[in-house]
CSV table of C-alpha atoms in Angstrom, one decimal:
chain,number,residue,atom,x,y,z
A,48,MET,CA,0.0,0.0,0.0
A,49,LYS,CA,2.8,2.3,0.9
A,50,THR,CA,4.5,1.6,-2.4
A,51,ASN,CA,1.4,2.3,-4.4
A,52,SER,CA,0.9,5.7,-2.6
A,53,SER,CA,4.5,6.6,-3.4
A,54,LEU,CA,4.0,5.7,-7.1
A,55,LEU,CA,0.8,7.8,-7.2
A,56,LEU,CA,2.5,10.8,-5.6
A,57,SER,CA,5.4,10.5,-8.1
A,58,PHE,CA,2.9,10.3,-11.0
A,59,LEU,CA,1.0,13.4,-9.9
A,60,PHE,CA,4.2,15.3,-9.4
A,61,THR,CA,5.3,14.4,-12.9
A,62,LEU,CA,2.1,15.7,-14.3
A,63,MET,CA,2.3,19.0,-12.3
A,64,LEU,CA,6.0,19.7,-13.0
A,65,PRO,CA,5.4,21.2,-16.5
A,66,MET,CA,2.7,23.5,-15.1
A,67,LEU,CA,4.9,24.6,-12.2
A,68,ASN,CA,7.8,25.4,-14.6
A,69,THR,CA,5.4,27.3,-16.9
A,70,GLY,CA,4.2,29.4,-14.0
A,71,THR,CA,7.8,30.1,-13.0
A,72,LEU,CA,8.9,31.2,-16.5
A,73,ALA,CA,5.8,33.4,-16.8
A,74,ALA,CA,6.7,35.1,-13.5
A,75,GLN,CA,10.3,35.6,-14.6
A,76,ALA,CA,9.4,37.0,-18.1
A,77,ARG,CA,8.4,40.4,-16.8
A,78,PHE,CA,11.0,43.1,-17.2
A,79,PRO,CA,11.2,46.9,-16.6
A,80,VAL,CA,12.2,48.9,-19.6
A,81,THR,CA,13.1,52.5,-20.4
A,82,LEU,CA,11.5,54.2,-23.4
A,83,GLU,CA,14.6,53.8,-25.4
A,84,GLU,CA,14.8,50.1,-24.6
A,85,ALA,CA,11.2,49.6,-25.5
A,86,MET,CA,11.7,51.2,-28.9
A,87,ALA,CA,14.7,49.0,-29.6
A,88,ILE,CA,12.7,45.8,-28.7
A,89,ALA,CA,9.8,47.0,-31.0
A,90,GLN,CA,12.2,47.7,-33.8
A,91,ARG,CA,13.6,44.1,-33.6
A,92,ASN,CA,10.2,42.5,-33.6
A,93,TYR,CA,7.7,44.7,-35.5
A,94,PRO,CA,6.3,42.7,-38.4
A,95,GLU,CA,5.7,45.7,-40.7
A,96,LEU,CA,9.4,46.7,-40.4
A,97,LYS,CA,10.3,43.2,-41.4
A,98,ARG,CA,7.9,43.4,-44.3
A,99,ASP,CA,9.4,46.7,-45.5
A,100,GLN,CA,12.9,45.3,-45.2
A,101,LYS,CA,11.9,42.3,-47.4
A,102,ALA,CA,10.3,44.7,-49.9
A,103,LEU,CA,13.5,46.7,-50.0
A,104,GLU,CA,15.5,43.6,-50.6
A,105,GLN,CA,13.1,42.7,-53.5
A,106,LEU,CA,13.7,46.1,-55.1
A,107,GLN,CA,17.4,45.7,-54.7
A,108,ALA,CA,17.2,42.3,-56.5
A,109,LEU,CA,15.3,43.9,-59.3
A,110,MET,CA,18.2,46.2,-60.1
A,111,GLY,CA,19.6,43.4,-62.4
A,112,THR,CA,16.6,43.8,-64.7
A,113,ALA,CA,18.1,47.0,-66.1
A,114,ARG,CA,20.7,45.0,-67.9
A,115,PRO,CA,19.9,44.1,-71.6
A,116,ASN,CA,17.7,41.1,-72.1
A,117,ASN,CA,17.6,41.0,-75.9
A,118,SER,CA,17.0,37.6,-77.4
A,119,THR,CA,19.3,35.9,-79.9
A,120,GLN,CA,17.6,34.6,-83.1
A,121,LEU,CA,19.0,31.4,-84.6
A,122,PHE,CA,17.8,30.6,-88.2
A,123,MET,CA,18.4,28.6,-91.3
A,124,ALA,CA,17.7,30.2,-94.7
A,125,GLY,CA,18.0,29.3,-98.4
A,126,GLY,CA,17.9,31.1,-101.8
A,127,MET,CA,18.0,30.2,-105.5
A,128,VAL,CA,17.3,26.6,-104.7
A,129,ASP,CA,16.4,24.3,-107.7
A,130,PRO,CA,13.4,22.2,-106.7
A,131,ASP,CA,14.7,19.3,-108.7
A,132,ASN,CA,18.1,19.5,-107.1
A,133,PRO,CA,17.7,21.0,-103.5
A,134,ALA,CA,21.4,20.8,-102.8
A,135,THR,CA,22.0,23.6,-105.3
A,136,GLY,CA,21.6,27.2,-104.5
A,137,LEU,CA,22.4,29.2,-101.4
A,138,HIS,CA,21.9,27.6,-98.0
A,139,SER,CA,22.9,29.3,-94.7
A,140,ALA,CA,22.6,28.9,-90.9
A,141,GLY,CA,23.2,31.8,-88.6
A,142,PHE,CA,22.2,34.1,-85.8
A,143,LEU,CA,20.9,37.6,-85.3
A,144,LYS,CA,21.4,39.5,-82.1
A,145,ALA,CA,20.0,42.9,-80.9
A,146,PHE,CA,22.1,45.1,-78.7
A,147,ASP,CA,20.9,48.2,-76.7
A,148,TRP,CA,22.1,51.6,-77.9
A,149,PRO,CA,24.9,52.9,-75.6
A,150,GLY,CA,23.4,54.6,-72.5
A,151,THR,CA,20.1,52.8,-72.6
A,152,THR,CA,20.9,50.6,-69.6
A,153,LYS,CA,21.7,53.6,-67.5
A,154,MET,CA,18.4,55.2,-68.4
A,155,ARG,CA,16.6,52.1,-67.0
A,156,GLU,CA,18.9,51.8,-64.0
A,157,GLU,CA,18.0,55.3,-62.8
A,158,ALA,CA,14.3,54.4,-62.2
A,159,LEU,CA,15.2,51.2,-60.5
A,160,ARG,CA,17.7,52.9,-58.3
A,161,GLU,CA,15.2,55.6,-57.3
A,162,ALA,CA,12.7,52.8,-56.5
A,163,VAL,CA,15.2,51.3,-54.1
A,164,LEU,CA,15.7,54.6,-52.4
A,165,LEU,CA,11.9,55.0,-52.1
A,166,GLY,CA,11.7,51.6,-50.5
A,167,ASN,CA,14.3,52.7,-48.0
A,168,ALA,CA,12.3,55.9,-47.3
A,169,GLU,CA,9.2,53.8,-46.7
A,170,LEU,CA,11.2,51.6,-44.3
A,171,GLU,CA,12.3,54.8,-42.4
A,172,LEU,CA,8.8,56.1,-42.3
A,173,THR,CA,7.5,52.8,-40.8
A,174,ASN,CA,10.3,52.9,-38.2
A,175,TRP,CA,9.5,56.5,-37.3
A,176,GLU,CA,5.8,55.7,-36.9
A,177,LEU,CA,6.6,52.7,-34.8
A,178,ARG,CA,8.8,54.7,-32.4
A,179,ARG,CA,6.2,57.4,-32.2
A,180,GLU,CA,3.4,54.9,-31.3
A,181,VAL,CA,5.6,53.0,-28.8
A,182,SER,CA,6.5,56.4,-27.1
A,183,LYS,CA,2.8,57.3,-26.8
A,184,ALA,CA,1.9,53.9,-25.4
A,185,TYR,CA,4.8,54.1,-22.9
A,186,TYR,CA,3.7,57.5,-21.6
A,187,GLN,CA,0.1,56.3,-21.5
A,188,LEU,CA,1.2,53.4,-19.3
A,189,VAL,CA,3.0,55.7,-16.9
A,190,PHE,CA,0.0,57.9,-16.8
A,191,THR,CA,-2.2,55.0,-15.7
A,192,LYS,CA,0.3,54.3,-13.0
A,193,ASN,CA,-0.2,57.8,-11.7
A,194,LEU,CA,-3.9,57.3,-11.8
A,195,GLN,CA,-3.5,54.2,-9.6
A,196,GLN,CA,-1.5,56.2,-7.2
A,197,HIS,CA,-4.1,58.9,-7.1
A,198,TYR,CA,-7.0,56.6,-6.5
A,199,ARG,CA,-5.1,54.7,-3.8
A,200,GLU,CA,-4.6,58.0,-2.0
A,201,LYS,CA,-8.3,58.8,-2.4
A,202,GLN,CA,-9.2,55.4,-1.1
A,203,GLU,CA,-7.1,56.0,2.0
A,204,LEU,CA,-8.6,59.4,2.6
A,205,MET,CA,-12.1,58.1,2.2
A,206,SER,CA,-11.4,55.3,4.6
A,207,ARG,CA,-10.2,57.8,7.2
A,208,LEU,CA,-13.3,59.9,6.5
A,209,VAL,CA,-15.5,56.9,7.4
A,210,ASP,CA,-13.5,56.4,10.7
A,211,PHE,CA,-13.8,60.1,11.6
A,212,ALA,CA,-17.6,60.2,10.7
A,213,GLN,CA,-18.2,57.0,12.7
A,214,ALA,CA,-16.3,58.4,15.7
A,215,ARG,CA,-18.2,61.6,15.8
A,216,PHE,CA,-21.5,59.7,15.4
A,217,GLU,CA,-20.6,57.5,18.4
A,218,PHE,CA,-19.7,60.5,20.5
A,219,GLY,CA,-23.1,61.9,19.6
A,220,GLU,CA,-21.7,64.9,17.7
A,221,THR,CA,-23.5,64.1,14.4
A,222,GLY,CA,-26.2,61.9,13.0
A,223,LYS,CA,-26.1,58.8,10.9
A,224,VAL,CA,-26.2,60.6,7.6
A,225,PRO,CA,-22.5,61.6,7.5
A,226,VAL,CA,-21.5,58.0,8.2
A,227,LEU,CA,-23.7,56.7,5.4
A,228,SER,CA,-22.4,59.4,3.0
A,229,ALA,CA,-18.8,58.7,3.9
A,230,THR,CA,-19.3,55.0,3.5
A,231,SER,CA,-20.8,55.6,0.0
A,232,LYS,CA,-17.9,57.7,-1.0
A,233,GLN,CA,-15.4,55.1,0.3
A,234,LYS,CA,-17.1,52.4,-1.9
A,235,GLN,CA,-17.1,54.8,-4.8
A,236,ALA,CA,-13.4,55.4,-4.3
A,237,SER,CA,-12.9,51.6,-4.2
A,238,LEU,CA,-14.7,51.3,-7.5
A,239,GLU,CA,-12.6,54.1,-9.1
A,240,GLN,CA,-9.5,52.2,-7.9
A,241,GLN,CA,-10.7,49.1,-9.7
A,242,GLU,CA,-11.4,51.2,-12.9
A,243,ALA,CA,-7.8,52.6,-12.6
A,244,GLN,CA,-6.5,49.1,-12.4
A,245,LYS,CA,-8.5,48.2,-15.6
A,246,ALA,CA,-7.1,51.2,-17.3
A,247,TYR,CA,-3.6,50.2,-16.4
A,248,ASP,CA,-4.1,46.6,-17.5
A,249,LEU,CA,-5.4,47.8,-20.9
A,250,ALA,CA,-2.5,50.3,-21.3
A,251,HIS,CA,-0.1,47.5,-20.3
A,252,THR,CA,-1.6,45.2,-22.9
A,253,LEU,CA,-1.5,47.8,-25.7
A,254,PHE,CA,2.1,48.7,-24.8
A,255,ASN,CA,3.2,45.1,-25.0
A,256,ASN,CA,1.3,44.6,-28.3
A,257,TRP,CA,3.6,47.2,-29.9
A,258,LEU,CA,6.7,45.3,-28.7
A,259,HIS,CA,5.6,42.0,-30.3
A,260,SER,CA,7.7,40.0,-27.8
A,261,ASP,CA,7.2,36.7,-25.9
A,262,SER,CA,8.3,38.4,-22.7
A,263,VAL,CA,6.2,40.9,-20.8
A,264,PHE,CA,7.5,44.4,-20.2
A,265,TYR,CA,6.4,47.3,-18.0
A,266,ALA,CA,7.5,50.9,-17.8
A,267,LEU,CA,10.5,51.5,-15.5
A,268,LEU,CA,9.3,55.1,-15.1
A,269,ASP,CA,7.0,55.4,-12.1
A,270,SER,CA,5.6,58.8,-12.7
A,271,LEU,CA,5.4,61.4,-15.5
A,272,PRO,CA,8.3,63.8,-15.4
A,273,LEU,CA,7.7,67.5,-14.6
A,274,PRO,CA,7.8,70.0,-17.5
A,275,SER,CA,11.3,70.8,-18.8
A,276,PRO,CA,12.6,73.8,-20.7
A,277,THR,CA,11.0,74.4,-24.1
A,278,PRO,CA,13.2,74.5,-27.2
A,279,ASN,CA,12.3,76.1,-30.5
A,280,TRP,CA,10.0,73.8,-32.5
A,281,TYR,CA,10.3,73.4,-36.3
A,282,VAL,CA,9.6,70.9,-39.0
A,283,ASN,CA,12.6,68.7,-39.5
A,284,GLY,CA,13.9,68.9,-43.1
A,285,GLY,CA,14.6,65.2,-42.8
A,286,HIS,CA,11.1,64.3,-41.6
A,287,PRO,CA,10.3,60.8,-42.9
A,288,HIS,CA,7.0,61.9,-44.5
A,289,LEU,CA,8.9,64.6,-46.4
A,290,LEU,CA,11.7,62.3,-47.5
A,291,LYS,CA,9.2,59.8,-48.8
A,292,LYS,CA,7.4,62.4,-50.8
A,293,GLN,CA,10.7,63.9,-52.1
A,294,GLN,CA,11.7,60.4,-53.2
A,295,GLU,CA,8.4,59.8,-55.0
A,296,VAL,CA,9.1,63.0,-57.0
A,297,ARG,CA,12.6,61.7,-57.9
A,298,LEU,CA,11.2,58.3,-58.9
A,299,ALA,CA,8.5,59.9,-61.1
A,300,GLU,CA,11.2,62.0,-62.8
A,301,ALA,CA,13.4,58.9,-63.4
A,302,GLN,CA,10.4,57.1,-64.9
A,303,ILE,CA,10.2,59.8,-67.6
A,304,VAL,CA,13.8,58.8,-68.5
A,305,GLN,CA,12.9,55.2,-68.4
A,306,GLU,CA,10.0,55.7,-70.8
A,307,ARG,CA,12.2,57.7,-73.1
A,308,SER,CA,14.6,54.8,-73.3
A,309,GLN,CA,11.9,53.0,-75.4
A,310,LEU,CA,12.7,55.6,-78.2
A,311,MET,CA,16.3,54.5,-78.4
A,312,PRO,CA,17.3,52.3,-81.4
A,313,LYS,CA,18.7,48.8,-81.1
A,314,ILE,CA,21.8,47.7,-83.0
A,315,LEU,CA,21.3,44.5,-84.9
A,316,ALA,CA,24.3,42.2,-85.7
A,317,GLY,CA,24.4,38.7,-87.1
A,318,GLY,CA,26.6,36.2,-88.8
A,319,GLN,CA,26.0,33.3,-91.2
A,320,LEU,CA,27.7,30.1,-92.4
A,321,GLN,CA,26.8,29.6,-96.1
A,322,MET,CA,26.9,26.8,-98.6
A,323,ILE,CA,26.7,27.7,-102.3
A,324,ASN,CA,26.0,24.9,-104.8
A,325,GLU,CA,27.3,22.3,-102.2
A,326,THR,CA,30.5,24.3,-101.8
A,327,LEU,CA,31.6,25.2,-98.2
A,328,PRO,CA,32.3,27.4,-96.5
A,329,PHE,CA,31.2,30.9,-97.2
A,330,LEU,CA,30.5,33.6,-94.5
A,331,GLY,CA,27.8,36.2,-94.4
A,332,TYR,CA,27.0,39.0,-91.9
A,333,GLN,CA,24.2,41.4,-91.1
A,334,LEU,CA,24.3,44.9,-89.6
A,335,GLY,CA,21.4,47.2,-89.0
A,336,LEU,CA,19.2,49.2,-86.6
A,337,SER,CA,15.9,48.5,-85.1
A,338,LEU,CA,13.9,51.7,-84.8
A,339,PRO,CA,10.5,52.4,-83.2
A,340,ILE,CA,8.6,53.5,-86.3
A,341,SER,CA,5.3,54.3,-84.5
A,342,ARG,CA,6.1,56.5,-81.5
A,343,LYS,CA,2.6,57.6,-80.5
A,344,ALA,CA,2.2,55.1,-77.7
A,345,ILE,CA,5.6,55.8,-76.3
A,346,GLN,CA,5.0,59.6,-76.4
A,347,SER,CA,1.7,59.0,-74.6
A,348,ARG,CA,3.5,57.1,-71.8
A,349,ILE,CA,6.1,59.9,-71.6
A,350,GLU,CA,3.4,62.5,-71.3
A,351,GLY,CA,1.7,60.4,-68.6
A,352,ALA,CA,5.0,60.2,-66.7
A,353,GLU,CA,5.5,63.9,-66.9
A,354,LYS,CA,2.0,64.4,-65.5
A,355,ALA,CA,2.9,62.0,-62.7
A,356,VAL,CA,5.8,64.3,-61.7
A,357,ALA,CA,3.5,67.2,-61.4
A,358,VAL,CA,1.1,65.2,-59.2
A,359,GLN,CA,4.0,64.1,-56.9
A,360,GLU,CA,5.3,67.7,-56.7
A,361,ALA,CA,1.8,68.9,-55.7
A,362,GLU,CA,1.6,66.1,-53.0
A,363,LEU,CA,5.1,67.1,-51.7
A,364,ASP,CA,3.9,70.7,-51.4
A,365,ALA,CA,0.7,69.7,-49.6
A,366,THR,CA,2.7,67.5,-47.2
A,367,GLU,CA,5.1,70.4,-46.4
A,368,ARG,CA,2.1,72.7,-45.8
A,369,ALA,CA,0.4,70.1,-43.7
A,370,LEU,CA,3.4,69.5,-41.5
A,371,GLU,CA,4.0,73.2,-41.0
A,372,ASN,CA,0.3,73.7,-40.1
A,373,ARG,CA,0.6,70.8,-37.7
A,374,ARG,CA,3.6,72.4,-36.1
A,375,ARG,CA,1.7,75.6,-35.5
A,376,GLU,CA,-1.3,73.8,-34.1
A,377,LEU,CA,0.8,71.6,-31.7
A,378,THR,CA,3.0,74.6,-30.6
A,379,THR,CA,-0.1,76.6,-29.7
A,380,LEU,CA,-1.6,73.7,-27.7
A,381,PHE,CA,1.7,72.9,-26.1
A,382,LEU,CA,2.5,76.4,-24.9
A,383,ALA,CA,-1.1,76.7,-23.5
A,384,GLN,CA,-0.7,73.3,-21.7
A,385,LYS,CA,2.7,74.3,-20.4
A,386,ASN,CA,1.3,77.6,-19.0
A,387,LEU,CA,-1.6,75.7,-17.4
A,388,LEU,CA,0.9,73.3,-15.7
A,389,GLU,CA,3.1,76.1,-14.4
A,390,PHE,CA,0.0,77.8,-12.9
A,391,SER,CA,-1.2,74.5,-11.4
A,392,LYS,CA,2.2,73.7,-9.9
A,393,LYS,CA,2.6,77.2,-8.4
A,394,GLU,CA,-0.9,78.0,-7.3
A,395,LEU,CA,-3.3,75.0,-7.4
A,396,LEU,CA,-1.3,72.0,-6.2
A,397,PRO,CA,0.0,73.6,-3.0
A,398,LEU,CA,-3.5,74.8,-2.2
A,399,ALA,CA,-5.0,71.3,-2.9
A,400,ASP,CA,-2.5,69.7,-0.5
A,401,GLU,CA,-3.3,72.3,2.1
A,402,GLN,CA,-7.0,71.9,1.6
A,403,ILE,CA,-6.8,68.1,2.1
A,404,ARG,CA,-4.5,68.3,5.1
A,405,SER,CA,-6.2,71.2,6.9
A,406,ALA,CA,-9.7,69.9,6.3
A,407,GLU,CA,-8.9,66.5,7.6
A,408,ALA,CA,-7.3,67.8,10.7
A,409,ALA,CA,-10.2,70.2,11.3
A,410,TYR,CA,-12.9,67.6,10.8
A,411,ALA,CA,-11.0,65.1,13.1
A,412,SER,CA,-10.9,67.7,15.9
A,413,GLY,CA,-14.6,68.8,15.3
A,414,ALA,CA,-13.7,72.3,14.1
A,415,VAL,CA,-15.7,71.9,10.8
A,416,ASP,CA,-18.8,69.9,9.9
A,417,TYR,CA,-19.0,67.0,7.4
A,418,HIS,CA,-20.1,69.2,4.5
A,419,ASP,CA,-17.2,71.7,4.7
A,420,TYR,CA,-14.8,68.8,5.1
A,421,ILE,CA,-16.0,66.8,2.1
A,422,VAL,CA,-16.2,70.0,-0.1
A,423,ASN,CA,-12.5,70.8,0.6
A,424,LEU,CA,-11.4,67.2,0.3
A,425,GLU,CA,-13.1,66.6,-3.1
A,426,GLN,CA,-11.8,70.0,-4.4
A,427,GLY,CA,-8.3,69.1,-3.5
A,428,LEU,CA,-8.5,65.6,-5.0
A,429,GLN,CA,-10.1,67.0,-8.2
A,430,THR,CA,-7.2,69.5,-8.6
A,431,LYS,CA,-4.6,66.7,-8.2
A,432,LEU,CA,-6.5,64.5,-10.7
A,433,GLU,CA,-6.6,67.3,-13.2
A,434,TRP,CA,-2.9,67.8,-12.7
A,435,ILE,CA,-2.3,64.2,-13.7
A,436,TYR,CA,-4.4,64.5,-16.9
A,437,ASN,CA,-2.9,67.8,-17.8
A,438,LEU,CA,0.7,66.4,-17.3
A,439,ARG,CA,-0.2,63.5,-19.6
A,440,ASP,CA,-1.5,65.8,-22.3
A,441,TYR,CA,1.6,67.9,-22.0
A,442,HIS,CA,3.9,65.0,-22.6
A,443,LEU,CA,1.9,63.7,-25.5
A,444,LEU,CA,2.0,67.1,-27.1
A,445,ARG,CA,5.7,67.3,-26.5
A,446,LEU,CA,6.3,63.9,-28.0
A,447,GLU,CA,4.5,64.9,-31.2
A,448,LEU,CA,6.6,68.1,-31.4
A,449,GLU,CA,9.8,66.2,-30.7
A,450,PHE,CA,9.1,63.7,-33.5
A,451,LEU,CA,8.0,66.5,-35.8
A,452,SER,CA,11.3,68.3,-35.3
A,453,GLY,CA,13.5,65.3,-35.4
A,454,ARG,CA,14.5,65.4,-31.7
A,455,ARG,CA,13.5,61.7,-31.2
């Protein structure tokens, strides 16, 4: 019986061991990261970056298609052949080869080279957008941490409010209503704390979704930084959106040259081995030019390519104007947000802390009634909550301006 029990325990332990190991690994695969580390992880794993890299490699491989690919014709021919004696007359076997006019290959290469550069610009744009989204997700995650801290503080204050209200009720200083009101506010604060946890969990999930990693990461930063000195904001001349549009213009211009290459003649050269009246060998040759006699279709394609350049130039101009307008809009919002934070830090936050501290001490000593205490408490808490939201908005605006001006 003892042996059977030991065997059963060993069997159960064997079954549970993989689950225990899995739990341990999951617990270990949680790492704090800075924003720079998070961006590096995302850049290694992001599928769309890998897609753009493969597309760039494909364009690079197509560079070889600019080289001539003219076919060689092999033929047999005859002339002055007597039907009664087929061996007589002129018989020949030979080849005919077309060669590109000098410079034609370079005309085709230019468009392919510009296409490769456009692929590289698209890769850089995807990388820029990824870093921007990871940065926003990182700051949103830190923001939800601050929300959790705020609602924990609120929960503690409301719990003490219940204790104070209950004590004053037991001493006969107040009725039951303040106790009921304080209890309700405590439960509401508990619910808000749960909602803050849900917000954090969602932000944490979204942040890790951008990283595309098997490990789980969380923000090393515990709270949003205070505002820092403001530099001059401008639109970076090397902004990825601008570079992509500029490259699209250059590609369109190169495609005009590529279409014009169709107008270039081809050099024809060939050789023959001939037999005349059963006598060998005689040699023959061919030299000539292949010219595009009908040029209407080619000219139409050239005109279409020229129109495409005008379209791309208009899009580039629209992009430049849109980025400059975005800079003005963001700068206006950012400066207003910065002024709001400076006022809050100097005037409102110290007042909020004093309201909470003084009102709590006064209510605990019986110097103020429940209504005055709860009004001051809630005003102070609301001011501190607005500070957290305003600080989040400040950092998101600053991020947008930093990416716009090439500072990130």
